[in-house]
mmCIF file of C-alpha atoms and ligand atoms in Angstrom:
data_model
loop_
_atom_site.group_PDB
_atom_site.id
_atom_site.type_symbol
_atom_site.label_atom_id
_atom_site.label_comp_id
_atom_site.label_asym_id
_atom_site.label_seq_id
_atom_site.Cartn_x
_atom_site.Cartn_y
_atom_site.Cartn_z
ATOM 1 C CA MET H 1 -12.782 -39.423 -12.847
ATOM 2 C CA ALA H 2 -10.966 -36.350 -11.830
ATOM 3 C CA ASN H 3 -13.432 -33.037 -11.909
ATOM 4 C CA LEU H 4 -10.362 -30.574 -10.415
ATOM 5 C CA ALA H 5 -8.479 -29.895 -13.249
ATOM 6 C CA ILE H 6 -4.590 -30.005 -10.695
ATOM 7 C CA ASN H 7 -6.125 -33.173 -11.530
ATOM 8 C CA GLY H 8 -6.993 -32.489 -15.621
ATOM 9 C CA GLY H 9 -10.525 -32.136 -14.671
ATOM 10 C CA THR H 10 -11.677 -29.458 -17.132
ATOM 11 C CA PRO H 11 -10.931 -25.742 -16.156
ATOM 12 C CA VAL H 12 -13.533 -23.240 -14.763
ATOM 13 C CA ARG H 13 -12.157 -20.344 -17.167
ATOM 14 C CA THR H 14 -9.548 -20.147 -19.410
ATOM 15 C CA GLU H 15 -9.700 -16.561 -20.549
ATOM 16 C CA ALA H 16 -6.920 -14.543 -19.250
ATOM 17 C CA TYR H 17 -7.848 -11.590 -16.589
ATOM 18 C CA PRO H 18 -7.074 -7.344 -17.466
ATOM 19 C CA SER H 19 -3.976 -7.433 -17.161
ATOM 20 C CA TRP H 20 -2.138 -3.828 -15.454
ATOM 21 C CA PRO H 21 -1.291 -1.546 -16.422
ATOM 22 C CA THR H 22 -4.141 -0.291 -18.918
ATOM 23 C CA PHE H 23 -4.309 2.665 -20.798
ATOM 24 C CA ASP H 24 -4.719 4.104 -24.357
ATOM 25 C CA ASP H 25 -4.071 6.662 -26.868
ATOM 26 C CA SER H 26 -4.636 9.824 -24.778
ATOM 27 C CA ASP H 27 -2.145 9.272 -23.066
ATOM 28 C CA LEU H 28 0.063 9.951 -26.169
ATOM 29 C CA LYS H 29 -0.681 13.493 -26.189
ATOM 30 C CA THR H 30 0.685 14.504 -22.623
ATOM 31 C CA PHE H 31 4.287 12.874 -23.813
ATOM 32 C CA GLU H 32 4.501 14.761 -27.087
ATOM 33 C CA GLU H 33 3.499 17.917 -25.347
ATOM 34 C CA ILE H 34 5.881 17.451 -22.751
ATOM 35 C CA TYR H 35 8.451 17.022 -25.295
ATOM 36 C CA ARG H 36 7.811 19.561 -27.209
ATOM 37 C CA SER H 37 8.288 21.536 -24.602
ATOM 38 C CA GLY H 38 11.844 21.321 -23.510
ATOM 39 C CA VAL H 39 10.829 20.742 -19.756
ATOM 40 C CA TRP H 40 10.960 17.645 -18.311
ATOM 41 C CA GLY H 41 12.604 18.041 -15.337
ATOM 42 C CA THR H 42 12.265 21.287 -12.756
ATOM 43 C CA ASN H 43 10.253 24.083 -13.250
ATOM 44 C CA GLY H 44 7.561 22.194 -16.090
ATOM 45 C CA SER H 45 3.959 23.113 -14.423
ATOM 46 C CA LYS H 46 2.361 19.068 -15.345
ATOM 47 C CA VAL H 47 4.505 18.669 -12.074
ATOM 48 C CA PRO H 48 2.818 20.982 -9.344
ATOM 49 C CA GLU H 49 -1.052 20.296 -11.197
ATOM 50 C CA PHE H 50 -0.385 16.973 -10.102
ATOM 51 C CA GLU H 51 0.989 18.387 -7.043
ATOM 52 C CA GLU H 52 -2.294 19.785 -6.767
ATOM 53 C CA ARG H 53 -4.621 18.227 -8.474
ATOM 54 C CA PHE H 54 -4.334 14.325 -6.027
ATOM 55 C CA ALA H 55 -3.995 16.154 -2.779
ATOM 56 C CA GLN H 56 -7.256 17.666 -3.560
ATOM 57 C CA PHE H 57 -8.261 14.029 -4.366
ATOM 58 C CA GLN H 58 -7.295 12.554 -1.256
ATOM 59 C CA GLY H 59 -9.051 15.462 -0.023
ATOM 60 C CA VAL H 60 -6.014 16.546 2.190
ATOM 61 C CA LYS H 61 -4.475 20.553 1.115
ATOM 62 C CA TYR H 62 0.022 19.984 0.262
ATOM 63 C CA GLY H 63 1.085 18.036 -2.027
ATOM 64 C CA ILE H 64 4.954 17.001 -2.769
ATOM 65 C CA CYS H 65 5.831 14.725 -6.183
ATOM 66 C CA VAL H 66 9.130 12.812 -5.707
ATOM 67 C CA ASN H 67 10.619 9.959 -7.297
ATOM 68 C CA SER H 68 9.015 6.800 -5.778
ATOM 69 C CA GLY H 69 7.743 5.719 -2.479
ATOM 70 C CA THR H 70 10.817 5.079 -0.740
ATOM 71 C CA ALA H 71 11.736 8.728 -1.146
ATOM 72 C CA ALA H 72 8.595 10.083 0.194
ATOM 73 C CA LEU H 73 8.498 8.098 3.653
ATOM 74 C CA TYR H 74 12.283 8.943 3.987
ATOM 75 C CA VAL H 75 10.639 12.781 3.561
ATOM 76 C CA ALA H 76 8.019 12.796 5.643
ATOM 77 C CA LEU H 77 9.775 11.178 8.544
ATOM 78 C CA LYS H 78 12.949 13.618 7.926
ATOM 79 C CA ALA H 79 11.071 16.340 7.593
ATOM 80 C CA ALA H 80 8.625 14.678 11.351
ATOM 81 C CA GLY H 81 12.215 15.023 12.728
ATOM 82 C CA VAL H 82 12.483 11.231 12.867
ATOM 83 C CA GLY H 83 17.145 10.604 13.986
ATOM 84 C CA LEU H 84 19.568 9.440 14.935
ATOM 85 C CA GLY H 85 18.321 6.241 17.794
ATOM 86 C CA ASP H 86 14.531 8.358 17.251
ATOM 87 C CA GLU H 87 11.652 4.909 17.906
ATOM 88 C CA VAL H 88 9.238 4.859 14.847
ATOM 89 C CA ILE H 89 6.868 2.033 15.593
ATOM 90 C CA THR H 90 5.332 -0.256 13.058
ATOM 91 C CA THR H 91 3.386 -2.725 11.371
ATOM 92 C CA PRO H 92 5.220 -6.001 10.793
ATOM 93 C CA TYR H 93 3.354 -7.310 7.808
ATOM 94 C CA THR H 94 4.370 -4.530 4.635
ATOM 95 C CA PHE H 95 6.642 -4.524 2.256
ATOM 96 C CA GLN H 96 9.388 -3.498 2.822
ATOM 97 C CA ALA H 97 10.244 -0.515 1.446
ATOM 98 C CA THR H 98 8.345 0.444 4.999
ATOM 99 C CA VAL H 99 10.772 -0.479 7.220
ATOM 100 C CA VAL H 100 13.598 0.423 5.422
ATOM 101 C CA SER H 101 12.645 4.044 4.793
ATOM 102 C CA ILE H 102 12.803 4.054 8.947
ATOM 103 C CA LEU H 103 15.904 2.768 8.327
ATOM 104 C CA MET H 104 17.319 5.256 6.148
ATOM 105 C CA ALA H 105 16.311 7.708 8.096
ATOM 106 C CA ASN H 106 18.258 6.459 10.994
ATOM 107 C CA GLY H 107 14.723 5.406 12.690
ATOM 108 C CA THR H 108 15.109 2.797 15.547
ATOM 109 C CA PRO H 109 11.412 0.450 13.570
ATOM 110 C CA VAL H 110 9.474 -1.196 16.758
ATOM 111 C CA PHE H 111 7.038 -3.973 15.623
ATOM 112 C CA VAL H 112 3.283 -3.485 16.705
ATOM 113 C CA ASP H 113 1.242 -7.083 15.844
ATOM 114 C CA THR H 114 -1.860 -6.774 13.257
ATOM 115 C CA LEU H 115 -5.675 -6.878 14.403
ATOM 116 C CA PRO H 116 -6.888 -10.318 14.822
ATOM 117 C CA ASP H 117 -8.195 -11.296 11.452
ATOM 118 C CA GLY H 118 -7.089 -8.182 10.582
ATOM 119 C CA PHE H 119 -4.338 -6.886 7.660
ATOM 120 C CA ASN H 120 -3.209 -3.495 9.632
ATOM 121 C CA ILE H 121 -1.652 -2.226 13.012
ATOM 122 C CA ASP H 122 -3.448 -3.183 15.665
ATOM 123 C CA PRO H 123 -4.371 0.080 17.708
ATOM 124 C CA SER H 124 -4.891 -0.724 21.153
ATOM 125 C CA LYS H 125 -0.780 -2.845 20.714
ATOM 126 C CA ILE H 126 0.413 0.999 20.490
ATOM 127 C CA GLU H 127 1.015 2.181 23.816
ATOM 128 C CA ALA H 128 2.692 -0.759 25.909
ATOM 129 C CA ALA H 129 4.968 -0.693 22.822
ATOM 130 C CA ILE H 130 5.467 3.831 23.347
ATOM 131 C CA THR H 131 9.255 4.540 24.984
ATOM 132 C CA PRO H 132 10.731 7.561 25.753
ATOM 133 C CA ARG H 133 12.339 7.474 22.599
ATOM 134 C CA THR H 134 8.777 7.154 20.790
ATOM 135 C CA LYS H 135 8.743 9.609 18.072
ATOM 136 C CA ALA H 136 6.562 8.684 15.646
ATOM 137 C CA VAL H 137 3.810 5.975 13.989
ATOM 138 C CA LEU H 138 3.625 4.482 10.595
ATOM 139 C CA PRO H 139 0.620 2.721 9.920
ATOM 140 C CA VAL H 140 0.362 1.191 6.688
ATOM 141 C CA HIS H 141 -3.108 1.137 5.011
ATOM 142 C CA ILE H 142 -2.025 -1.874 3.413
ATOM 143 C CA ALA H 143 -3.781 -3.567 -0.158
ATOM 144 C CA GLY H 144 -5.686 -0.385 0.642
ATOM 145 C CA TYR H 145 -7.519 -1.383 3.178
ATOM 146 C CA PRO H 146 -7.803 1.616 5.405
ATOM 147 C CA ALA H 147 -5.497 1.641 9.323
ATOM 148 C CA ASP H 148 -8.560 2.108 12.755
ATOM 149 C CA MET H 149 -7.062 5.956 11.554
ATOM 150 C CA ASP H 150 -9.460 6.825 15.166
ATOM 151 C CA GLY H 151 -7.428 3.567 17.771
ATOM 152 C CA ILE H 152 -4.294 5.661 16.488
ATOM 153 C CA LEU H 153 -4.753 8.913 16.673
ATOM 154 C CA GLU H 154 -6.248 8.493 20.325
ATOM 155 C CA VAL H 155 -3.605 7.333 21.548
ATOM 156 C CA THR H 156 -0.387 9.275 19.405
ATOM 157 C CA LYS H 157 -2.336 12.398 20.521
ATOM 158 C CA ARG H 158 -2.261 11.418 23.645
ATOM 159 C CA ASN H 159 1.223 10.315 23.412
ATOM 160 C CA ASN H 160 1.759 13.933 21.069
ATOM 161 C CA LEU H 161 3.101 11.226 18.395
ATOM 162 C CA VAL H 162 3.876 12.324 14.908
ATOM 163 C CA VAL H 163 1.979 10.327 12.488
ATOM 164 C CA VAL H 164 3.179 9.389 8.901
ATOM 165 C CA GLU H 165 0.551 7.703 7.419
ATOM 166 C CA ASP H 166 1.745 4.875 4.891
ATOM 167 C CA CYS H 167 -0.433 4.688 1.428
ATOM 168 C CA ALA H 168 1.319 3.142 -0.878
ATOM 169 C CA GLN H 169 -1.550 0.938 -1.580
ATOM 170 C CA ALA H 170 -3.991 3.335 -0.128
ATOM 171 C CA HIS H 171 -5.059 5.106 -3.641
ATOM 172 C CA GLY H 172 -8.592 6.144 -3.625
ATOM 173 C CA ALA H 173 -9.282 4.990 -0.235
ATOM 174 C CA GLU H 174 -11.322 6.482 2.370
ATOM 175 C CA TRP H 175 -11.639 6.231 6.313
ATOM 176 C CA ARG H 176 -15.039 7.728 7.485
ATOM 177 C CA ASN H 177 -15.967 9.550 3.806
ATOM 178 C CA ARG H 178 -12.475 11.266 3.576
ATOM 179 C CA GLY H 179 -9.231 9.955 2.141
ATOM 180 C CA VAL H 180 -6.459 8.453 3.977
ATOM 181 C CA GLY H 181 -3.254 10.442 3.278
ATOM 182 C CA GLY H 182 -4.167 13.362 5.631
ATOM 183 C CA TRP H 183 -5.293 12.027 8.827
ATOM 184 C CA GLY H 184 -1.977 11.634 10.194
ATOM 185 C CA HIS H 185 0.324 14.473 10.476
ATOM 186 C CA LEU H 186 2.345 13.414 6.546
ATOM 187 C CA GLY H 187 0.579 10.813 3.802
ATOM 188 C CA CYS H 188 3.097 9.115 1.470
ATOM 189 C CA PHE H 189 2.046 7.236 -1.646
ATOM 190 C CA SER H 190 4.056 5.285 -4.528
ATOM 191 C CA PHE H 191 3.351 5.504 -8.151
ATOM 192 C CA GLN H 192 5.087 1.972 -9.156
ATOM 193 C CA SER H 193 3.673 0.159 -11.644
ATOM 194 C CA SER H 194 2.048 -2.362 -10.227
ATOM 195 C CA LYS H 195 0.399 0.229 -7.923
ATOM 196 C CA ASN H 196 -3.702 1.704 -9.087
ATOM 197 C CA LEU H 197 -2.054 4.954 -10.096
ATOM 198 C CA CYS H 198 1.059 4.707 -11.803
ATOM 199 C CA ALA H 199 3.907 6.075 -13.861
ATOM 200 C CA GLY H 200 6.754 3.460 -13.485
ATOM 201 C CA GLU H 201 7.921 4.930 -11.002
ATOM 202 C CA GLY H 202 7.489 7.581 -8.815
ATOM 203 C CA GLY H 203 5.718 8.934 -4.996
ATOM 204 C CA ILE H 204 4.729 12.255 -3.419
ATOM 205 C CA VAL H 205 3.800 13.360 0.643
ATOM 206 C CA LEU H 206 1.354 14.885 1.331
ATOM 207 C CA THR H 207 0.260 16.796 4.415
ATOM 208 C CA ASN H 208 -2.028 19.359 5.845
ATOM 209 C CA ASP H 209 0.465 21.399 7.167
ATOM 210 C CA ARG H 210 2.094 24.494 5.579
ATOM 211 C CA LYS H 211 5.991 23.868 8.068
ATOM 212 C CA LEU H 212 5.554 20.385 8.001
ATOM 213 C CA TYR H 213 4.691 21.341 3.314
ATOM 214 C CA GLU H 214 7.742 23.634 3.309
ATOM 215 C CA ARG H 215 10.492 21.316 5.528
ATOM 216 C CA ALA H 216 9.306 17.845 3.208
ATOM 217 C CA TRP H 217 10.144 20.795 -0.218
ATOM 218 C CA ALA H 218 13.804 21.492 0.647
ATOM 219 C CA ILE H 219 14.731 18.255 1.624
ATOM 220 C CA HIS H 220 13.472 16.599 -1.210
ATOM 221 C CA ASN H 221 14.688 18.814 -3.753
ATOM 222 C CA CYS H 222 18.784 19.714 -2.255
ATOM 223 C CA GLY H 223 17.312 21.862 0.600
ATOM 224 C CA ARG H 224 15.627 24.414 -1.049
ATOM 225 C CA ALA H 225 13.040 26.654 0.156
ATOM 226 C CA PRO H 226 10.375 26.954 -2.996
ATOM 227 C CA SER H 227 10.788 30.858 -3.322
ATOM 228 C CA ASP H 228 14.400 29.865 -2.675
ATOM 229 C CA SER H 229 17.058 30.413 -6.459
ATOM 230 C CA GLU H 230 18.492 26.659 -7.306
ATOM 231 C CA PHE H 231 22.755 27.864 -5.713
ATOM 232 C CA GLU H 232 21.254 29.267 -2.419
ATOM 233 C CA VAL H 233 20.913 25.587 0.545
ATOM 234 C CA GLU H 234 18.875 26.139 3.788
ATOM 235 C CA ALA H 235 18.182 22.947 4.740
ATOM 236 C CA PHE H 236 19.364 19.261 4.130
ATOM 237 C CA GLY H 237 18.238 17.929 2.085
ATOM 238 C CA GLY H 238 18.807 16.257 -1.406
ATOM 239 C CA ASN H 239 17.257 15.616 -4.916
ATOM 240 C CA PHE H 240 14.209 13.137 -4.855
ATOM 241 C CA ARG H 241 11.901 15.720 -7.596
ATOM 242 C CA MET H 242 9.308 13.660 -9.875
ATOM 243 C CA THR H 243 10.204 14.369 -13.740
ATOM 244 C CA GLU H 244 7.468 16.082 -16.035
ATOM 245 C CA TRP H 245 6.685 12.703 -17.910
ATOM 246 C CA GLN H 246 6.038 11.174 -14.594
ATOM 247 C CA GLY H 247 3.119 13.839 -13.648
ATOM 248 C CA GLY H 248 1.928 14.405 -17.213
ATOM 249 C CA LEU H 249 0.595 10.619 -17.335
ATOM 250 C CA LEU H 250 -0.889 10.788 -13.322
ATOM 251 C CA LEU H 251 -2.036 13.860 -14.302
ATOM 252 C CA SER H 252 -3.968 12.222 -17.429
ATOM 253 C CA ARG H 253 -4.468 9.182 -15.572
ATOM 254 C CA LEU H 254 -5.966 11.025 -12.376
ATOM 255 C CA GLU H 255 -9.283 10.949 -13.912
ATOM 256 C CA ARG H 256 -9.429 7.476 -14.081
ATOM 257 C CA LEU H 257 -9.022 7.130 -10.682
ATOM 258 C CA ASP H 258 -11.662 6.920 -8.868
ATOM 259 C CA GLY H 259 -14.254 5.243 -11.166
ATOM 260 C CA GLU H 260 -11.229 2.386 -11.300
ATOM 261 C CA VAL H 261 -11.339 2.927 -7.530
ATOM 262 C CA ASN H 262 -15.362 2.124 -6.909
ATOM 263 C CA LEU H 263 -15.574 -0.889 -9.973
ATOM 264 C CA ARG H 264 -12.208 -2.257 -8.017
ATOM 265 C CA ASN H 265 -14.904 -1.674 -4.335
ATOM 266 C CA ALA H 266 -18.007 -3.928 -5.502
ATOM 267 C CA ASN H 267 -16.174 -6.680 -7.884
ATOM 268 C CA MET H 268 -14.475 -6.858 -3.689
ATOM 269 C CA ARG H 269 -17.474 -7.156 -1.841
ATOM 270 C CA ALA H 270 -18.602 -9.873 -4.881
ATOM 271 C CA LEU H 271 -15.865 -11.629 -3.230
ATOM 272 C CA ASP H 272 -16.674 -11.036 -0.029
ATOM 273 C CA ALA H 273 -19.982 -12.025 -0.161
ATOM 274 C CA GLY H 274 -19.409 -15.333 -2.841
ATOM 275 C CA LEU H 275 -16.233 -16.733 -0.426
ATOM 276 C CA GLY H 276 -17.323 -16.148 2.229
ATOM 277 C CA GLU H 277 -19.728 -18.734 2.341
ATOM 278 C CA ILE H 278 -16.725 -21.746 2.007
ATOM 279 C CA PRO H 279 -15.739 -23.134 4.835
ATOM 280 C CA GLY H 280 -11.834 -22.238 5.496
ATOM 281 C CA ILE H 281 -11.861 -19.708 3.554
ATOM 282 C CA LYS H 282 -12.431 -16.142 5.992
ATOM 283 C CA VAL H 283 -12.567 -13.295 4.227
ATOM 284 C CA VAL H 284 -12.013 -9.732 5.599
ATOM 285 C CA PRO H 285 -14.695 -6.556 4.896
ATOM 286 C CA LEU H 286 -13.812 -3.033 5.170
ATOM 287 C CA ASP H 287 -13.068 -1.788 8.942
ATOM 288 C CA SER H 288 -17.287 -0.217 9.099
ATOM 289 C CA ARG H 289 -15.545 2.796 9.406
ATOM 290 C CA ALA H 290 -13.910 2.290 6.345
ATOM 291 C CA THR H 291 -16.046 4.449 3.897
ATOM 292 C CA ARG H 292 -13.794 2.797 0.227
ATOM 293 C CA GLY H 293 -11.230 0.365 0.003
ATOM 294 C CA GLY H 294 -7.761 1.654 -1.778
ATOM 295 C CA CYS H 295 -8.355 -2.424 -2.767
ATOM 296 C CA HIS H 296 -4.719 -3.021 -3.806
ATOM 297 C CA GLY H 297 -5.662 -6.319 -4.980
ATOM 298 C CA TYR H 298 -7.871 -8.347 -3.420
ATOM 299 C CA LYS H 299 -6.896 -10.502 -0.251
ATOM 300 C CA ALA H 300 -8.488 -13.147 2.516
ATOM 301 C CA ILE H 301 -6.837 -16.030 5.024
ATOM 302 C CA PHE H 302 -7.177 -19.526 4.093
ATOM 303 C CA ASP H 303 -7.821 -22.014 6.808
ATOM 304 C CA PRO H 304 -6.368 -24.996 6.251
ATOM 305 C CA GLU H 305 -7.884 -26.629 9.410
ATOM 306 C CA GLU H 306 -11.375 -25.380 8.164
ATOM 307 C CA PHE H 307 -10.158 -27.296 4.388
ATOM 308 C CA GLU H 308 -10.154 -30.175 5.608
ATOM 309 C CA GLY H 309 -6.794 -30.246 5.821
ATOM 310 C CA ILE H 310 -5.560 -28.973 2.670
ATOM 311 C CA SER H 311 -1.857 -26.934 2.991
ATOM 312 C CA ARG H 312 -2.534 -23.044 1.452
ATOM 313 C CA GLU H 313 -0.615 -24.019 -1.637
ATOM 314 C CA THR H 314 -1.956 -27.047 -2.262
ATOM 315 C CA PHE H 315 -4.971 -24.449 -2.512
ATOM 316 C CA ILE H 316 -3.232 -22.024 -4.319
ATOM 317 C CA LYS H 317 -1.591 -24.417 -7.357
ATOM 318 C CA ALA H 318 -5.371 -26.390 -7.254
ATOM 319 C CA MET H 319 -7.015 -21.920 -8.322
ATOM 320 C CA SER H 320 -4.012 -21.642 -10.973
ATOM 321 C CA ALA H 321 -5.078 -24.834 -12.029
ATOM 322 C CA GLU H 322 -8.515 -23.539 -12.543
ATOM 323 C CA GLY H 323 -8.009 -20.538 -14.498
ATOM 324 C CA ILE H 324 -7.815 -18.209 -10.761
ATOM 325 C CA PRO H 325 -3.945 -16.722 -10.950
ATOM 326 C CA MET H 326 -4.334 -16.596 -7.013
ATOM 327 C CA ARG H 327 -1.172 -15.943 -4.825
ATOM 328 C CA HIS H 328 -0.021 -15.927 -1.296
ATOM 329 C CA TRP H 329 1.438 -12.613 0.384
ATOM 330 C CA TYR H 330 3.596 -10.879 2.982
ATOM 331 C CA THR H 331 4.995 -14.926 3.964
ATOM 332 C CA THR H 332 8.299 -12.668 6.715
ATOM 333 C CA PRO H 333 7.172 -10.565 9.423
ATOM 334 C CA MET H 334 9.814 -7.334 8.526
ATOM 335 C CA TYR H 335 11.137 -8.087 11.891
ATOM 336 C CA ARG H 336 12.920 -11.781 10.641
ATOM 337 C CA GLU H 337 13.794 -10.513 7.174
ATOM 338 C CA SER H 338 17.699 -10.286 7.281
ATOM 339 C CA PHE H 339 18.127 -6.681 6.260
ATOM 340 C CA MET H 340 17.418 -6.163 10.501
ATOM 341 C CA GLU H 341 21.311 -6.466 10.553
ATOM 342 C CA SER H 342 21.467 -3.158 9.158
ATOM 343 C CA GLU H 343 24.608 -1.341 9.985
ATOM 344 C CA LEU H 344 22.520 1.985 10.318
ATOM 345 C CA LEU H 345 20.905 1.500 13.831
ATOM 346 C CA SER H 346 22.466 3.179 16.440
ATOM 347 C CA ALA H 347 21.484 0.492 18.601
ATOM 348 C CA LYS H 348 20.126 -2.939 16.907
ATOM 349 C CA PRO H 349 17.229 -4.194 19.441
ATOM 350 C CA ASP H 350 16.783 -8.172 19.390
ATOM 351 C CA TYR H 351 15.432 -8.271 16.615
ATOM 352 C CA SER H 352 14.787 -12.746 17.242
ATOM 353 C CA LYS H 353 12.849 -12.090 20.385
ATOM 354 C CA VAL H 354 9.998 -10.370 18.879
ATOM 355 C CA SER H 355 6.530 -12.399 17.452
ATOM 356 C CA CYS H 356 4.000 -10.488 16.687
ATOM 357 C CA PRO H 357 1.087 -14.483 16.484
ATOM 358 C CA GLU H 358 -2.032 -12.747 14.124
ATOM 359 C CA THR H 359 0.778 -11.654 11.534
ATOM 360 C CA GLU H 360 2.724 -14.899 11.756
ATOM 361 C CA LYS H 361 -0.139 -16.318 11.594
ATOM 362 C CA LEU H 362 -1.289 -14.326 8.336
ATOM 363 C CA CYS H 363 2.382 -14.830 6.887
ATOM 364 C CA LYS H 364 1.047 -19.107 6.942
ATOM 365 C CA ASN H 365 -2.740 -18.308 5.572
ATOM 366 C CA GLY H 366 -2.761 -14.848 2.888
ATOM 367 C CA LEU H 367 -4.426 -15.188 -0.137
ATOM 368 C CA ALA H 368 -3.794 -12.571 -2.628
ATOM 369 C CA LEU H 369 -5.644 -12.026 -5.962
ATOM 370 C CA SER H 370 -3.952 -9.134 -7.722
ATOM 371 C CA GLN H 371 -5.615 -5.664 -8.542
ATOM 372 C CA SER H 372 -5.452 -6.288 -11.782
ATOM 373 C CA ILE H 373 -8.046 -8.927 -11.433
ATOM 374 C CA LEU H 374 -10.370 -6.641 -8.921
ATOM 375 C CA MET H 375 -10.565 -4.302 -12.705
ATOM 376 C CA GLY H 376 -12.245 -7.500 -14.330
ATOM 377 C CA THR H 377 -16.631 -8.228 -14.867
ATOM 378 C CA GLU H 378 -19.571 -9.520 -12.325
ATOM 379 C CA GLU H 379 -18.481 -12.887 -14.454
ATOM 380 C CA ASP H 380 -14.930 -12.036 -13.907
ATOM 381 C CA MET H 381 -15.759 -12.445 -10.134
ATOM 382 C CA ALA H 382 -17.909 -15.325 -9.835
ATOM 383 C CA ASP H 383 -15.560 -17.586 -11.974
ATOM 384 C CA ILE H 384 -12.734 -16.979 -9.074
ATOM 385 C CA VAL H 385 -15.836 -18.237 -6.557
ATOM 386 C CA THR H 386 -17.317 -21.247 -8.726
ATOM 387 C CA ALA H 387 -13.238 -21.737 -8.616
ATOM 388 C CA ALA H 388 -12.910 -21.665 -4.959
ATOM 389 C CA THR H 389 -16.933 -23.880 -4.310
ATOM 390 C CA LYS H 390 -15.813 -26.342 -6.399
ATOM 391 C CA ILE H 391 -11.972 -26.643 -5.269
ATOM 392 C CA ARG H 392 -14.302 -26.921 -2.121
ATOM 393 C CA ARG H 393 -16.459 -29.810 -3.035
ATOM 394 C CA TYR H 394 -14.445 -32.016 -4.691
ATOM 395 C CA VAL H 395 -11.646 -31.251 -1.351
ATOM 396 C CA GLY H 396 -10.962 -35.409 -0.962
ATOM 397 C CA GLU H 397 -9.857 -34.819 -4.556
ATOM 398 C CA LEU H 398 -6.197 -33.514 -3.021
ATOM 399 C CA ASN H 399 -2.805 -34.437 -1.194
ATOM 400 C CA SER H 400 -2.491 -32.185 1.698
HETATM 401 C C1 LIG I 501 3.360 -0.499 2.046
HETATM 402 C C2 LIG I 501 3.820 -0.144 0.429
HETATM 403 N N1 LIG I 501 4.915 0.798 1.168
HETATM 404 C C3 LIG I 501 6.161 1.866 1.054
HETATM 405 C C4 LIG I 501 6.443 1.291 -1.219
HETATM 406 C C5 LIG I 501 7.746 2.064 -1.841
HETATM 407 O O1 LIG I 501 7.238 2.535 -2.708
HETATM 408 P P1 LIG I 501 8.211 2.073 -3.556
HETATM 409 O O2 LIG I 501 7.609 1.485 -4.999
HETATM 410 O O3 LIG I 501 7.152 3.687 -4.971
HETATM 411 O O4 LIG I 501 9.581 2.986 -3.531
HETATM 412 C C6 LIG I 501 5.270 0.075 -1.111
HETATM 413 C C7 LIG I 501 5.706 -0.137 -2.329
HETATM 414 O O5 LIG I 501 5.698 -1.183 -3.750
HETATM 415 C C8 LIG I 501 4.966 -0.006 -0.918
HETATM 416 O O6 LIG I 501 3.781 -1.471 -0.624
#
C-alpha cells in the first residue's frame, strides 16, 4: 500500500494555508475619508505621512512614494546619476525589474555571482567586475534575506561607487539592527500585491542624503522641486507619483507590519530547524549579522543527489500532494533572459559568455514557499516538516 499522497496515500493535511492579503474593515474607514476629501492625488496628506512613517520604520531620513518598485529603482538610479553607458553591478538571481530598471536608466547591467549556498550577491567577487565605467552597485535583499552590506560597502566606498539597494522583498529586514534601505545611498521598496506590505501597486525610494532626496523628488514629479508650482520644471522627470488611496491603505497596513515580520521570522526559524534535519534539503539561515529577515517567503535549496536522485520537480509534486504548496523559485539567471537583447543598451555586452555557477545551481535547485504561509501557526509549520520527512522516508515510492 502506498504511503505517499502522490501515490494515493493519506495527505499530511488538506486545510488551506493563509492567503494574502489579509484585511479587515479598518481599511474601509481610510477609503471613505479619502473619498469624501476629494483629494485623491497630489496635495493630499496620506502619501506624505506614509513617506515619513515608513522611512522612520526602516530607520532612514527621507522617503518618496512612487507608483511601483520598478519606478522606485528607475528614479533612484537616475537620481544617482546613472546614464548612457554607465555600468551597474548587480546579481543575476532576482526578479526581472532589478535589471529592467537599469536598462530603463540607459545603464548596462554587469552580473556578479551569488554566494555559495546563499541567495545574495557575493561581495568578494564585486571588485573584479569593476571597470572605469562602473557607476553603481545594486544589491538585492532577495526574499528579505539581507545582503552582506559590510562587504558591499567596503568595496564600494574604496571604489567611490553609488549603492542602490533593491529592498522590494525586504520590508522590515535589518542588517546589524538597522533597517535595510539606508545602508547604501538609496533604497527601493515595492508595495505590489504580493509584497509583505502591499497596496495593489506602489513603491518608495528612501535616502539619508538631502541632495539625493531632492533629485529623486524631482524625477518622480515631472522635474519639479518640492517648493515649485506645477508650471515650473527644473530637471528631468516624469510622473511616477502615488495616489492617496495607496498612501492611506499603506498607512493603515503599516500598523501591523512589525508584528507580521516577527511572526514570519519565528516561523522561518522553525522551518530551518525542522527541514535542516532532512538529508537533501539545505536550509539557509540568515547571516549572523542580519538581525531580522524580511521573509518574503521561505526559501531552501534542494540537493537531488542527497535525496536519493529524486528531482526537485518530483519533490515539489510530492509536497503538493501532501497539501504543502511548495514551488520552485527563479529558474533563469538574468543574463540569459531574452530582454537582455534590449535595444536600450548602448553597447551590447556578450551576455552569452557570462556564467555565474552559484546562481545556475540556485536556479536548478531553489525551493520556495510563499510569504503568506509564514503567517501560519506553529502547527502549520510542523505540517511542512512532517510532509518533507515523510517524503524522505518513503522516497523509494517515487520515480525520479
Ligand atoms: C527584487 C524585486 N525588485 C523589484 C521589483 C519591482 O517591483 P514592482 O513590481 O512594484 O514594480 C520586484 C517586484 O516583484 C522585486 O521582487
